[in-house]
Short mmCIF file of C-alpha atoms in Angstrom, two decimals:
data_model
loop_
_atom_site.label_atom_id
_atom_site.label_comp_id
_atom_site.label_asym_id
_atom_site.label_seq_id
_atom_site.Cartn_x
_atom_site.Cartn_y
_atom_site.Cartn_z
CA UNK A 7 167.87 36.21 33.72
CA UNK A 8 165.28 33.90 32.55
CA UNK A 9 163.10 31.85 35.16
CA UNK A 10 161.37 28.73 33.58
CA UNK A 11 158.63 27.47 35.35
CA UNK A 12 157.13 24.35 34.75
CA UNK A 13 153.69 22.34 36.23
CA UNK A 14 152.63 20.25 37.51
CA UNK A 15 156.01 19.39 39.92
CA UNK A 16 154.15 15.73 40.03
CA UNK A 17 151.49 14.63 38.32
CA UNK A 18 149.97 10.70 38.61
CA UNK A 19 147.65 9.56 35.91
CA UNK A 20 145.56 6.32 34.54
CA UNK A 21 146.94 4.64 31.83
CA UNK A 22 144.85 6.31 28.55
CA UNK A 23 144.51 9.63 30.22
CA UNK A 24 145.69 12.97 27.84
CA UNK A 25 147.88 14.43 29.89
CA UNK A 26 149.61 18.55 29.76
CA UNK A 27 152.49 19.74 31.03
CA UNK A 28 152.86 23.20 31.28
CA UNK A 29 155.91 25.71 30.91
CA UNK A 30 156.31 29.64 31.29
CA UNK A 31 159.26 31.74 31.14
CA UNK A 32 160.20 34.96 31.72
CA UNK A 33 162.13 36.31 28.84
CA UNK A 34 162.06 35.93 25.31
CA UNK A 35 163.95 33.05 24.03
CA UNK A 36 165.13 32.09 20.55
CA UNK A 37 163.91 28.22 21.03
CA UNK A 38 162.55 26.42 23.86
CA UNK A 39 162.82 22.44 23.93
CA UNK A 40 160.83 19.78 25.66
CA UNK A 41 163.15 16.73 27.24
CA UNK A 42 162.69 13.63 28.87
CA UNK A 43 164.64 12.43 31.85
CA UNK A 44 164.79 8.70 32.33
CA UNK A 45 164.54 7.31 35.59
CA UNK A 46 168.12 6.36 35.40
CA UNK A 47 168.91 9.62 34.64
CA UNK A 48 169.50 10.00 30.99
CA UNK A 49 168.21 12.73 28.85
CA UNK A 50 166.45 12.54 25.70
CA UNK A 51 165.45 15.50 23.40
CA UNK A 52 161.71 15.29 22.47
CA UNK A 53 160.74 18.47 20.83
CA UNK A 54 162.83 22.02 20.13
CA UNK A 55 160.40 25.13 19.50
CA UNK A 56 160.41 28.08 18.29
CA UNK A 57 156.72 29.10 17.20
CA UNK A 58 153.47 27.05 16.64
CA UNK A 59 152.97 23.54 17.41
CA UNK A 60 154.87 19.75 16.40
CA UNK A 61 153.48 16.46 17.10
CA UNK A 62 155.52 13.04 16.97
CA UNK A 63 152.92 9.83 17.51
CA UNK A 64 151.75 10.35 20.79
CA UNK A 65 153.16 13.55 21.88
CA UNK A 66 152.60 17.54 21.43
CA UNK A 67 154.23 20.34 21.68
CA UNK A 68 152.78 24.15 21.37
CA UNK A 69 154.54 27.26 22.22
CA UNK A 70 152.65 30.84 22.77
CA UNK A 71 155.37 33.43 22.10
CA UNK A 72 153.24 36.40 22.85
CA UNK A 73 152.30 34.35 26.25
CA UNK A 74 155.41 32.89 26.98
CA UNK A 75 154.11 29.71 27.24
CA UNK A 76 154.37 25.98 25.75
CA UNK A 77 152.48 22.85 26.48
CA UNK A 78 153.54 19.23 25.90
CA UNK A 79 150.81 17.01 25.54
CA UNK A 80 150.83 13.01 25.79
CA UNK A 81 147.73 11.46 24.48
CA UNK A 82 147.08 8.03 25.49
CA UNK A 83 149.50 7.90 28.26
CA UNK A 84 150.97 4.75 28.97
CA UNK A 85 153.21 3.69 31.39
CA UNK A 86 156.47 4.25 29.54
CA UNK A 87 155.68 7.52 29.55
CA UNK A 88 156.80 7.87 33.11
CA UNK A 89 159.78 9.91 33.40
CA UNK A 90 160.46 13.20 34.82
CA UNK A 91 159.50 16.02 31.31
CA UNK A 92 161.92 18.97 31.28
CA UNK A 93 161.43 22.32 29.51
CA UNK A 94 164.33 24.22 28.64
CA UNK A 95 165.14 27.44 27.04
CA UNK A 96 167.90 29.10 25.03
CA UNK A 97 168.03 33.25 24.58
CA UNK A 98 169.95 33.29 21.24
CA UNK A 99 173.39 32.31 22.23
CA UNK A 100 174.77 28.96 21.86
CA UNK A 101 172.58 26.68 21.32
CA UNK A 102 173.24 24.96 23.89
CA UNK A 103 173.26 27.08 26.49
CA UNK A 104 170.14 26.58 27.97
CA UNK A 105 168.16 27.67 31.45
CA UNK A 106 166.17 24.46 32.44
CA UNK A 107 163.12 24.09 34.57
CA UNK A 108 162.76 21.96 37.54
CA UNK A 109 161.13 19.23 35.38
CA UNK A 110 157.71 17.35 36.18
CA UNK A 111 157.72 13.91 37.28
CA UNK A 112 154.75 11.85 35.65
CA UNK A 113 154.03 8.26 36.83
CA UNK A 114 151.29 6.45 34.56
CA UNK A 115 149.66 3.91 36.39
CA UNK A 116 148.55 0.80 34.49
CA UNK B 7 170.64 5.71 15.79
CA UNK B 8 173.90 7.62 16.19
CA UNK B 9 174.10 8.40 20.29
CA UNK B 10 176.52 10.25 22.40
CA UNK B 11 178.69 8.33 24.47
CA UNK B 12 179.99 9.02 27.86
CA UNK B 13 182.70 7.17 30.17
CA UNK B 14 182.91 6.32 33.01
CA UNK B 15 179.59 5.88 34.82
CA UNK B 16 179.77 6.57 37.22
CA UNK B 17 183.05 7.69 39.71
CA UNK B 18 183.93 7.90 43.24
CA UNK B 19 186.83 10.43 44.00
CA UNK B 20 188.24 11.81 46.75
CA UNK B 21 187.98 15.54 47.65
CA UNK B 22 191.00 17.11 45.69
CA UNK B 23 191.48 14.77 43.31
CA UNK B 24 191.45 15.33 39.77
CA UNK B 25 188.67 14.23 37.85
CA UNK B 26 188.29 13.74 33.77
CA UNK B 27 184.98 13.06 32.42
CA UNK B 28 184.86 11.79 28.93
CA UNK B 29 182.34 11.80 25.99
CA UNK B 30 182.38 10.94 22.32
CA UNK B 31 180.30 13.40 20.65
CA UNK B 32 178.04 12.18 17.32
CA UNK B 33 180.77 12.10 14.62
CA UNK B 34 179.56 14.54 11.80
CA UNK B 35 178.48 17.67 15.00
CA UNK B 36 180.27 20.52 15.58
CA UNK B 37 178.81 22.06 19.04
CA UNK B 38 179.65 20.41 22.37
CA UNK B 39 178.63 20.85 25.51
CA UNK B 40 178.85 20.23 29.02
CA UNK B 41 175.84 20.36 31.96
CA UNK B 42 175.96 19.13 35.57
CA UNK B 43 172.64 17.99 37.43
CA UNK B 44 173.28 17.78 41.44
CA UNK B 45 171.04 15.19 42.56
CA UNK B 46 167.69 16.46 43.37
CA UNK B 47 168.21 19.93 41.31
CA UNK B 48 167.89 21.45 38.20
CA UNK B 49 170.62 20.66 35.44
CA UNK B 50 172.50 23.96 35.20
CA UNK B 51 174.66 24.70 31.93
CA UNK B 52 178.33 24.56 31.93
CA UNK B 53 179.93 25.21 28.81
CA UNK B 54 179.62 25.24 24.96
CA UNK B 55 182.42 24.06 22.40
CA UNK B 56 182.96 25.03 18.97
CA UNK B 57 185.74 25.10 16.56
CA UNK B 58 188.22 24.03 18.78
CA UNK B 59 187.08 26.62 21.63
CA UNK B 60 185.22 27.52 24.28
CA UNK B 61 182.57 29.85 22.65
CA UNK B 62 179.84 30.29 25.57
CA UNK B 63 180.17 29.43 29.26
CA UNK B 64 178.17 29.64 32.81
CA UNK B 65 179.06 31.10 35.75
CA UNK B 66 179.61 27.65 37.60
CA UNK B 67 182.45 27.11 34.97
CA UNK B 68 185.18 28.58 36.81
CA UNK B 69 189.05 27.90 37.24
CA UNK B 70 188.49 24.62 38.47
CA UNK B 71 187.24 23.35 35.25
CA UNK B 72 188.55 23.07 31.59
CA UNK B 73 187.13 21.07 28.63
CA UNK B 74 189.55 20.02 25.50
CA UNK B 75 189.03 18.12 22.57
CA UNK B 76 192.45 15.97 22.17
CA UNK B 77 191.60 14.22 18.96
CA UNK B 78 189.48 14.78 16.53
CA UNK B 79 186.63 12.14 18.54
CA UNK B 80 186.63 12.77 22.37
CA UNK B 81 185.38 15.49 24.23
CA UNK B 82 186.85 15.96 28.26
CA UNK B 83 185.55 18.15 30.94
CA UNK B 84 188.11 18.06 33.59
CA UNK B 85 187.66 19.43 37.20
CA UNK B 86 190.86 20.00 39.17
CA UNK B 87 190.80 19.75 42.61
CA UNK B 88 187.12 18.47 42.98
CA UNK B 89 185.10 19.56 46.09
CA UNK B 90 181.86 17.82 47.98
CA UNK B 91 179.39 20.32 46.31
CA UNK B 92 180.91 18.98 42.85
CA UNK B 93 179.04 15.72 43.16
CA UNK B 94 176.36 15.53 40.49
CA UNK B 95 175.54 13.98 37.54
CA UNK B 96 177.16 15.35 34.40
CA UNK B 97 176.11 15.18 30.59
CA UNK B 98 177.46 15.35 27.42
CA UNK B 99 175.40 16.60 24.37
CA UNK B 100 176.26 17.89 21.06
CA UNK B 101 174.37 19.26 17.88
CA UNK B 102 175.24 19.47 14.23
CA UNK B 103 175.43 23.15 13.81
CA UNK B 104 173.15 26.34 14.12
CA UNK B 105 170.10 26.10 12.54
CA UNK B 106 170.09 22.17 11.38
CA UNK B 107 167.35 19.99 12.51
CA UNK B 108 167.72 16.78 11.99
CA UNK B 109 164.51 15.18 12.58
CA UNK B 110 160.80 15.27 12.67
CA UNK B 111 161.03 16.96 16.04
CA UNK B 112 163.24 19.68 14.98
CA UNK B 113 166.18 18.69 17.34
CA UNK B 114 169.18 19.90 17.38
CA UNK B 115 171.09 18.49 20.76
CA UNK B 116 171.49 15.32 21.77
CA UNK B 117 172.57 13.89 25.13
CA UNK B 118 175.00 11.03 26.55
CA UNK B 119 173.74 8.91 29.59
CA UNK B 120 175.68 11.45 32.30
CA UNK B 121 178.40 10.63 34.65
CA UNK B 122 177.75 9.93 37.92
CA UNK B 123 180.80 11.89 40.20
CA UNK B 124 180.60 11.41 43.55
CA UNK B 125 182.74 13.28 45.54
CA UNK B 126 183.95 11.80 49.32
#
């Protein structure tokens, strides 16, 4: 079974700062997405990855398949950014059926 | 933007009780899904939804639980008999099919707002 693993579990930052979020996972995967968890608890769907890198305005997203790895980036964090970030992976089922990491709680302090 | 939609809320039920969950899935998609967050956790996947049937589902998705599509919009997950340890959020998502992105950031699954069940 896959474990994702994400960090930081909480990370605080100044308003401007570039700020990474990092995920690893165990197994291989077919795609791996980056979400965003409102603080009211909705979910929105950033980024899905399978190899190399996408960018939309402020944010980044890079997988290493070799590694296992991906990164989401947020330059020039602001505070709407804050929200908990959520990596997720799928092994080549359905779609949807997806192993999800803890998720990292970022608060952006003006 | 075209969203997924999910009724009610939130809901307070009492242990044993039936509970159905609704959602109305983006029109034109064809995969549907169900996933339950219990407060404080990870969300966990439930079930997938394709052509009328269940095509992949989790271990959590036992007896107690059945999905159905009764017209050709909504999309139920329906727990029979709930139980305390059933109390979490639950979304709805759904995607347009294997392999279609739809936008810039290659997504393919899109979430409602969740139902809040609380179980007393």
């Amino acid at each position: 079974k896959n474990e994702v693993e994400q960090s930081p579990q909480n990370l605080t930052a100044q308003e401007g700062e570039f700020i990474t979020i990092n995920c690893s996972y165990s197994v291989g995967i077919s795609a791996l997405h980056w979400l965003q968890q409102h603080p009211g608890g909705g979910i929105v769907s950033l980024f899905m990855l399978s190899s190399g890198k996408k960018k939309h305005g402020r944010l980044i997203a890079t997988i290493n398949i070799q590694e296992k790895h991906s990164s989401l980036h947020i330059t020039a964090s602001h505070p709407r950014d804050s929200a908990v970030y959520i990596c997720a992976v799928g092994g080549g089922g359905s779609q949807g059926n997806l192993i999800f990491g803890k998720g990292t709680k970022l608060s952006v302090k003006p | 933007e075209p969203e997924v939609t999910q009724t009610p809320s939130h809901q307070v039920t009492q242990m044993g009780q039936e509970v159905i969950l609704r959602c109305v899935p983006i029109s034109n998609h064809l995969y549907f899904y169900w996933y339950r967050q219990i407060l404080g956790q990870k969300v966990e996947f439930l079930v997938s939804f394709y052509n009328n049937e269940i095509s992949e589902k989790s271990e959590i998705f036992d007896d107690q639980f059945s999905v159905e599509r009764p017209d050709g919009s909504n999309f139920t997950l329906k727990i029979r008999s709930t139980k305390l340890e059933d109390s979490a959020m639950y979304f709805c998502a759904s995607s347009p099919g294997r392999g279609i992105t739809t936008t810039y950031s290659g997504n393919t699954i899109y979430f409602g707002e969740g139902s809040w069940l609380t179980v007393v």
